[in-house]
Coordinates of C-alpha atoms in Angstrom, one line a residue:
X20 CA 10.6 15.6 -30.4
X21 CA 9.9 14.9 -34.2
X22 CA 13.6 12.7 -34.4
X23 CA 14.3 10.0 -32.8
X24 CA 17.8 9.8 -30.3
X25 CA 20.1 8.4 -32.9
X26 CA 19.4 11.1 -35.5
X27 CA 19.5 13.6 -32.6
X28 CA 23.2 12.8 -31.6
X29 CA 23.9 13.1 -35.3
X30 CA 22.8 16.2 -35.5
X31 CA 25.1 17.7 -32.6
X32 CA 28.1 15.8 -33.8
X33 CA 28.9 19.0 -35.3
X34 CA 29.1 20.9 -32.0
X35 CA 32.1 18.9 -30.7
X36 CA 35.3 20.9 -32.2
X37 CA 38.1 19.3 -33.4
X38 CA 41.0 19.1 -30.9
X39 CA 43.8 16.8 -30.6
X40 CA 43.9 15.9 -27.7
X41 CA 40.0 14.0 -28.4
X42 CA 40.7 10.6 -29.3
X43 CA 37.1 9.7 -29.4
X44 CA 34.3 12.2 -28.9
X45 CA 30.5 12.3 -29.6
X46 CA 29.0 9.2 -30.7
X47 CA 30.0 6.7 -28.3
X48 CA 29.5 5.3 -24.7
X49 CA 32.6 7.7 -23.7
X50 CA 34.7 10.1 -24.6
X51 CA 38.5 9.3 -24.7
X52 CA 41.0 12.2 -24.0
X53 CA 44.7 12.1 -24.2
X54 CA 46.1 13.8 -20.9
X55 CA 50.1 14.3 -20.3
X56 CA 49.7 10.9 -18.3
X57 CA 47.5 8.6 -20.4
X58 CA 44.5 8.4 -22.3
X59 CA 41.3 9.1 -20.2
X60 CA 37.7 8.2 -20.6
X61 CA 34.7 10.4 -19.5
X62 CA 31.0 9.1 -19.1
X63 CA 27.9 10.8 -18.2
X64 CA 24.2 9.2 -17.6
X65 CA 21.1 11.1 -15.9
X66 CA 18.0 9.2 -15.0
X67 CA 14.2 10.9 -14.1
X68 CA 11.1 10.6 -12.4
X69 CA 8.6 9.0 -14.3
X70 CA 10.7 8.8 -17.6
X71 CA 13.6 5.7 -15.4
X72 CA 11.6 4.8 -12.6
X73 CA 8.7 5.4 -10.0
X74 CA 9.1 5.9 -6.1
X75 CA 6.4 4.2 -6.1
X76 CA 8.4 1.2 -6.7
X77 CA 12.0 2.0 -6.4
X78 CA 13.6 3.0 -2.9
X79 CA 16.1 5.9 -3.2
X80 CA 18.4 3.8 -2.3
X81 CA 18.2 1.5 -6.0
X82 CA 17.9 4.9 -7.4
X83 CA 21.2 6.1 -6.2
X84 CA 23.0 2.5 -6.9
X85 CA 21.6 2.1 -10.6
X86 CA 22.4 5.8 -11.6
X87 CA 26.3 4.9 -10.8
X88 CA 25.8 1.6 -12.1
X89 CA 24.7 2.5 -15.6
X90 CA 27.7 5.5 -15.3
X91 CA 30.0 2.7 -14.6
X92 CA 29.1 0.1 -17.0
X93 CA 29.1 2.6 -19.8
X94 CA 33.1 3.7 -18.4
X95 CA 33.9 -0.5 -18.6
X96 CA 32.6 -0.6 -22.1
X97 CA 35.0 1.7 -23.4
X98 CA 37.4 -0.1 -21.9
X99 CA 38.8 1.8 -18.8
X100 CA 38.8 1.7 -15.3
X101 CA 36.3 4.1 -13.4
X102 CA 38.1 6.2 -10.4
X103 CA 36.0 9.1 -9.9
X104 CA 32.9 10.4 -10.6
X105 CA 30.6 14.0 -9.6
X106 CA 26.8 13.9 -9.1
X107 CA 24.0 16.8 -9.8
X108 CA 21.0 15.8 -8.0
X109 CA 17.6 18.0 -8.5
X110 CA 15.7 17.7 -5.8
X111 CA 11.8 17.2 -6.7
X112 CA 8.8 18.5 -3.4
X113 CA 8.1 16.2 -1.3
X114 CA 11.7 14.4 -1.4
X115 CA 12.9 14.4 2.3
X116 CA 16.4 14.2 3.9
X117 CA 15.9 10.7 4.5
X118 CA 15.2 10.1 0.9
X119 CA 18.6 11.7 -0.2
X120 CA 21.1 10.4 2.5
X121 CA 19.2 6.8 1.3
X122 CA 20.4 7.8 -2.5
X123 CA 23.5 8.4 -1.9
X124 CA 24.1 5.4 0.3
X125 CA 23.1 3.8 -2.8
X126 CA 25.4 5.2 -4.8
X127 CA 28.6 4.9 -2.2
X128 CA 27.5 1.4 -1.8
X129 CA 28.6 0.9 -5.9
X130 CA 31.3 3.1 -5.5
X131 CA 32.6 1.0 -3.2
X132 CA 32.4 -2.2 -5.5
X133 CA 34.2 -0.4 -8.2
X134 CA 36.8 1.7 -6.2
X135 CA 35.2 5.4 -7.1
X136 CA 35.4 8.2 -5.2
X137 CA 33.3 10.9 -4.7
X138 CA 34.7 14.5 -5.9
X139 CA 31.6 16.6 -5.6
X140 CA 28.9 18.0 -7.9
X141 CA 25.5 20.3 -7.2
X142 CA 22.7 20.0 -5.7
X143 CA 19.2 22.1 -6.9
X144 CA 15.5 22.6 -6.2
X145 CA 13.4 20.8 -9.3
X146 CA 10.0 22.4 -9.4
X147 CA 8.5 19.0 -10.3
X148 CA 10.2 15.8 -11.3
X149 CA 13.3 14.4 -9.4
X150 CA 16.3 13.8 -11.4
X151 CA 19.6 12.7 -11.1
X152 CA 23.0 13.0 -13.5
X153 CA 26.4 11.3 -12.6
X154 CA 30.1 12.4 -14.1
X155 CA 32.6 9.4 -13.9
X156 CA 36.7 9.7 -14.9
X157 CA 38.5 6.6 -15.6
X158 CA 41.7 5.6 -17.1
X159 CA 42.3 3.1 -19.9
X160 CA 43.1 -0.5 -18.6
X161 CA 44.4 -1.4 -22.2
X162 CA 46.7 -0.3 -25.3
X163 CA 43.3 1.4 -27.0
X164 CA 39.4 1.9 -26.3
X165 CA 37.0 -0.4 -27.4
X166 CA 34.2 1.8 -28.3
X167 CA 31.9 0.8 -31.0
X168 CA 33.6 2.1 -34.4
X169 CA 35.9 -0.9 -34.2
X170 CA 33.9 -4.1 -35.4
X171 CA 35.9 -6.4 -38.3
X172 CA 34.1 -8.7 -41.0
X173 CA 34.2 -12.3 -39.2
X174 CA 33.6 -11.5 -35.8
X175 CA 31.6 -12.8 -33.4
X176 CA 29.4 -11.2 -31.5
X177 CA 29.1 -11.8 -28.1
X178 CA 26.9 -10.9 -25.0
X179 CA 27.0 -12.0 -21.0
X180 CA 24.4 -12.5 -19.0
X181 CA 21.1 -12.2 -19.4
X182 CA 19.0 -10.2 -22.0
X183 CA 15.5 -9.0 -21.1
X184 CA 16.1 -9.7 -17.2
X185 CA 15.3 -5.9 -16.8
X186 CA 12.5 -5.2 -19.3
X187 CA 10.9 -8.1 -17.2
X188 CA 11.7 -6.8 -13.7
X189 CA 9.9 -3.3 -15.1
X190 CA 7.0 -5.3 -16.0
X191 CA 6.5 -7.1 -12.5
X192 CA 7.5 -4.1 -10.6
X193 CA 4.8 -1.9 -12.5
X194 CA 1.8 -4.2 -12.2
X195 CA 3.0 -5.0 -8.6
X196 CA 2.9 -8.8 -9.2
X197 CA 6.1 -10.5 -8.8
X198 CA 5.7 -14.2 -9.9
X199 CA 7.8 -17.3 -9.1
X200 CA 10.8 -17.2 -11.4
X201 CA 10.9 -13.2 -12.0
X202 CA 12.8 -12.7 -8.9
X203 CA 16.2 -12.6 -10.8
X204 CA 14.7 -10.0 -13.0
X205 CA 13.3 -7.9 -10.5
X206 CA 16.8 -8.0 -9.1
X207 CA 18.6 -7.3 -12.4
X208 CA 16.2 -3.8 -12.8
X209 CA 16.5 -2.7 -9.4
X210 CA 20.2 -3.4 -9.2
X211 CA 21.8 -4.1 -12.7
X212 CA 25.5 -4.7 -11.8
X213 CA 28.1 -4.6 -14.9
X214 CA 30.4 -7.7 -14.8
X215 CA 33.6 -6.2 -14.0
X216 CA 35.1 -9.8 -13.5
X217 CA 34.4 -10.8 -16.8
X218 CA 35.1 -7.3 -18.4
X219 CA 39.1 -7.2 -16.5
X220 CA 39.7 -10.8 -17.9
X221 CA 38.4 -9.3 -21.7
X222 CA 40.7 -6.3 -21.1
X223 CA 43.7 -8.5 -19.6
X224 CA 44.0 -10.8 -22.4
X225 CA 43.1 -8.3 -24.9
X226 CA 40.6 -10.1 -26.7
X227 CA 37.9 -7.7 -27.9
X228 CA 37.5 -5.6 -30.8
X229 CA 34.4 -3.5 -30.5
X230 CA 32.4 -3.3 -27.3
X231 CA 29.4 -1.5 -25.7
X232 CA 26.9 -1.9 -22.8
X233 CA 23.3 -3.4 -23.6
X234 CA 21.3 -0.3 -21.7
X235 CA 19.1 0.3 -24.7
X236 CA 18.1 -3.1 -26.1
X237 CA 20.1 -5.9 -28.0
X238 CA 18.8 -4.3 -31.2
X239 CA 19.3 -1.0 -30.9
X240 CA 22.6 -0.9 -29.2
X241 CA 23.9 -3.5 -31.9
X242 CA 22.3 -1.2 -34.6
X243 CA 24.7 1.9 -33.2
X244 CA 27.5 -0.4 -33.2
X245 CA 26.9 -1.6 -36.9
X246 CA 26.3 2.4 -37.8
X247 CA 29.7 3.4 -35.9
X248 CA 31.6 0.5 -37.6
X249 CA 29.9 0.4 -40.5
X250 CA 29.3 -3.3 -40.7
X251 CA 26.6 -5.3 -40.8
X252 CA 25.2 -7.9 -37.6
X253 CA 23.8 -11.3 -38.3
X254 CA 22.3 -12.6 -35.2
X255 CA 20.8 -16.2 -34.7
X256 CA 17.6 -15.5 -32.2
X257 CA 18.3 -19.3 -30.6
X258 CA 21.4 -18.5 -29.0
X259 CA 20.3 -15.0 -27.8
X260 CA 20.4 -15.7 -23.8
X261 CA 17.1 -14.9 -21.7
X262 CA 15.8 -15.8 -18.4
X263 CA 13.3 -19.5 -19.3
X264 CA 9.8 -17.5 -18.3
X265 CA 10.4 -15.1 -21.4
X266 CA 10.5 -18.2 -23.5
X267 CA 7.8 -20.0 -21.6
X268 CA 5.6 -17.0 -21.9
X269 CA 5.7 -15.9 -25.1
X270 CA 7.8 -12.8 -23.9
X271 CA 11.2 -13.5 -26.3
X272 CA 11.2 -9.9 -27.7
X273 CA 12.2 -8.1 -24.7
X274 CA 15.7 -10.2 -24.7
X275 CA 15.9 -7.8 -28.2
X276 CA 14.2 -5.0 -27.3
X277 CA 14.5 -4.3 -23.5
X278 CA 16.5 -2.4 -22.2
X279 CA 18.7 -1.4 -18.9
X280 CA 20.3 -5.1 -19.1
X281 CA 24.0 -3.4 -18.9
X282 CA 25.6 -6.5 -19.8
X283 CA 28.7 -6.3 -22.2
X284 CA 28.1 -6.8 -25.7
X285 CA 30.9 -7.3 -27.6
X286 CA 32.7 -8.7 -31.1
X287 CA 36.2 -10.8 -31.0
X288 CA 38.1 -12.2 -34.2
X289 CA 37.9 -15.9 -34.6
X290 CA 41.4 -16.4 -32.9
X291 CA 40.5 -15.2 -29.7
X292 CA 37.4 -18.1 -29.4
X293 CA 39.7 -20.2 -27.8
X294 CA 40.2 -17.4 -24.6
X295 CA 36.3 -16.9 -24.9
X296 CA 35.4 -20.9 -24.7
X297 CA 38.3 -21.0 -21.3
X298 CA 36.3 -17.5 -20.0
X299 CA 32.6 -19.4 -20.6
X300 CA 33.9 -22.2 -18.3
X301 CA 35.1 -19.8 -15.8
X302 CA 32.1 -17.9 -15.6
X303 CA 28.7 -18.4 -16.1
X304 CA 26.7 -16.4 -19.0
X305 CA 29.0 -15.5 -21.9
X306 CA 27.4 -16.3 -25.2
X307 CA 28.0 -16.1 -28.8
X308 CA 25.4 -14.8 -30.7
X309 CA 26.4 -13.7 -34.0
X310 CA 28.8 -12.6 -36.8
X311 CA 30.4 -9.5 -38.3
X312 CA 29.9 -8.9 -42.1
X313 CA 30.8 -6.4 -44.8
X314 CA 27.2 -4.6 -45.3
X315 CA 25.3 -2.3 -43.1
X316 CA 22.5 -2.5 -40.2
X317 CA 21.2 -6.0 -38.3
X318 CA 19.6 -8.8 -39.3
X319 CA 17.8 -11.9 -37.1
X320 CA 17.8 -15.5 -38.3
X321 CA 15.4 -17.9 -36.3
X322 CA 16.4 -21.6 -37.3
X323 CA 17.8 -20.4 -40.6
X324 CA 15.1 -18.1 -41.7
X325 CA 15.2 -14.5 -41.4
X326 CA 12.8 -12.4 -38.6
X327 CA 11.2 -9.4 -39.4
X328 CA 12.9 -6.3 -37.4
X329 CA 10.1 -5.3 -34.4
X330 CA 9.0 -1.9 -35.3
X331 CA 10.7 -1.0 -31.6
X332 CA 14.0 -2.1 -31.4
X333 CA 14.5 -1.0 -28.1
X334 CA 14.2 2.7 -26.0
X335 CA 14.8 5.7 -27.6
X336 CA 14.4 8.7 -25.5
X337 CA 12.5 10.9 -28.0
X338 CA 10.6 8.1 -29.8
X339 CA 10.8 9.7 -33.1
X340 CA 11.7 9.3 -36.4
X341 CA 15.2 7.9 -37.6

């Protein structure tokens, strides 16, 4: 396609009616609805052969477990609790019985972390590629979503875990050389759990203002943020967290630009720091990376000088023009 994503979900925007009962639609990791009970959030993720992964190096098993793990961390980042969820599978030659039964042991295996249940779906014939798409339903935890239209001037951005781990587990996995060190990153692309301790303590004290997953790239998921918000990032590059062997081997842009992380990035007004700096004790791998200013787009510093923006800024499923 001659567009990239970004300008490709702007484009649609116009397809979503207005009804009043959407309290957030297109644009976002979710969509809120307001039901006669509550306000409720739906999420939907697919991932393909050869476009998300390989057989080749991914059981069906990983594939099943990621597939509801990237449904569920985008469900978390708009701040409610997932509670059900529907799966298409399409079913690519050569895929056994065995294969599928070891998907979706994959997939109950994270449901089963996250308390989902299972309410059905479809299943079809794919003439060539396997693929899979996942429906979850949730229920806000909070007063409000998150979402990422709600960033203020003089926040700080924040991130947990690791950025990069993922982009680097890719890497290993598809030259088939796993090094000392790259275990943990092999681990994070295989099996990329959200951190739904750290997210139910964020939602409990009600401390963030704007929050998304990082499944695209620090860049580019912080560039929709800034776009939605209309606000402007400023990031210093030495606090952006990343496993040591991207920094020992020269490999620092994939904590920007790689994706499939799905750690919580998030903003927070200045009187929350204090909850954030009790959270960072409590658990290992929140970090403060930035601010929120009046202005537009993201910018990098690296000791107080200002990076030129990669020409990728993370993955972009059409690869086109903005």
């Amino acid at each position: 396609m001659e567009i990239s994503e970004n300008r490709f979900i702007s484009l649609i925007r116009k397809f979503g009616r207005n009804n009043k009962r959407i309290v957030r639609g297109i644009g976002d990791d979710g969509a809120v609805v307001e039901l006669d009970r509550g306000q409720y959030v739906f999420v939907q993720d697919a991932m393909v052969e050869h476009v998300h992964f390989e057989f080749s190096f991914m059981d069906p098993y990983f594939v099943g477990k990621k597939a509801l793990y990237s449904n569920i961390s985008d469900i978390l980042a708009m701040g409610a609790e997932p509670a059900f969820y529907l799966v298409t599978t399409g079913i690519s030659p050569g895929m056994s019985s065995k294969d599928m039964v070891r998907l979706y042991k994959g997939m109950d295996r994270a449901a089963r972390e996250f308390g989902l249940t299972l309410l059905g779906g479809d299943t079809v014939a794919a003439k060539n590629d396997f693929f899979i798409d996942i429906s979850v339903i949730g229920k806000l935890a909070g007063k409000s979503y998150y979402g990422r239209d709600k960033a203020r001037p003089g926040d700080h951005i924040a991130v947990t875990g690791k950025l990069g781990q993922a982009a680097m587990g890719l890497k290993a996995l598809q030259g088939n050389s796993v090094e000392q060190g790259m275990k943990a990153c092999v681990d994070r692309f295989l099996s990329p759990k959200p951190p739904y301790a750290v997210w139910k303590d964020l939602v409990k004290n009600d401390i963030t203002d704007a929050m998304m997953d990082v499944s695209d790239g620090l860049l580019m998921d912080l560039s929709r943020m800034m776009a939605e918000s209309k606000k402007q990032a400023h990031i210093d590059f030495e606090r952006v967290p990343m496993p040591r062997y991207l920094r020992q081997n020269g490999l620092e842009h994939l904590a920007l630009s790689g994706g499939e992380d799905y750690q919580l990035l998030f903003t927070f007004p200045e009187e929350k720091m204090p909850a954030i700096s009790a959270m960072s004790e409590k658990y290992e791998g929140i970090t403060v990376i930035g601010r929120v200013l009046d202005g537009r787009g993201v910018r990098v510093f690296h000791k107080g000088k200002e990076m030129d923006m990669p020409m990728r800024t993370g993955f972009d499923h059409f690869g086109g023009r903005s």
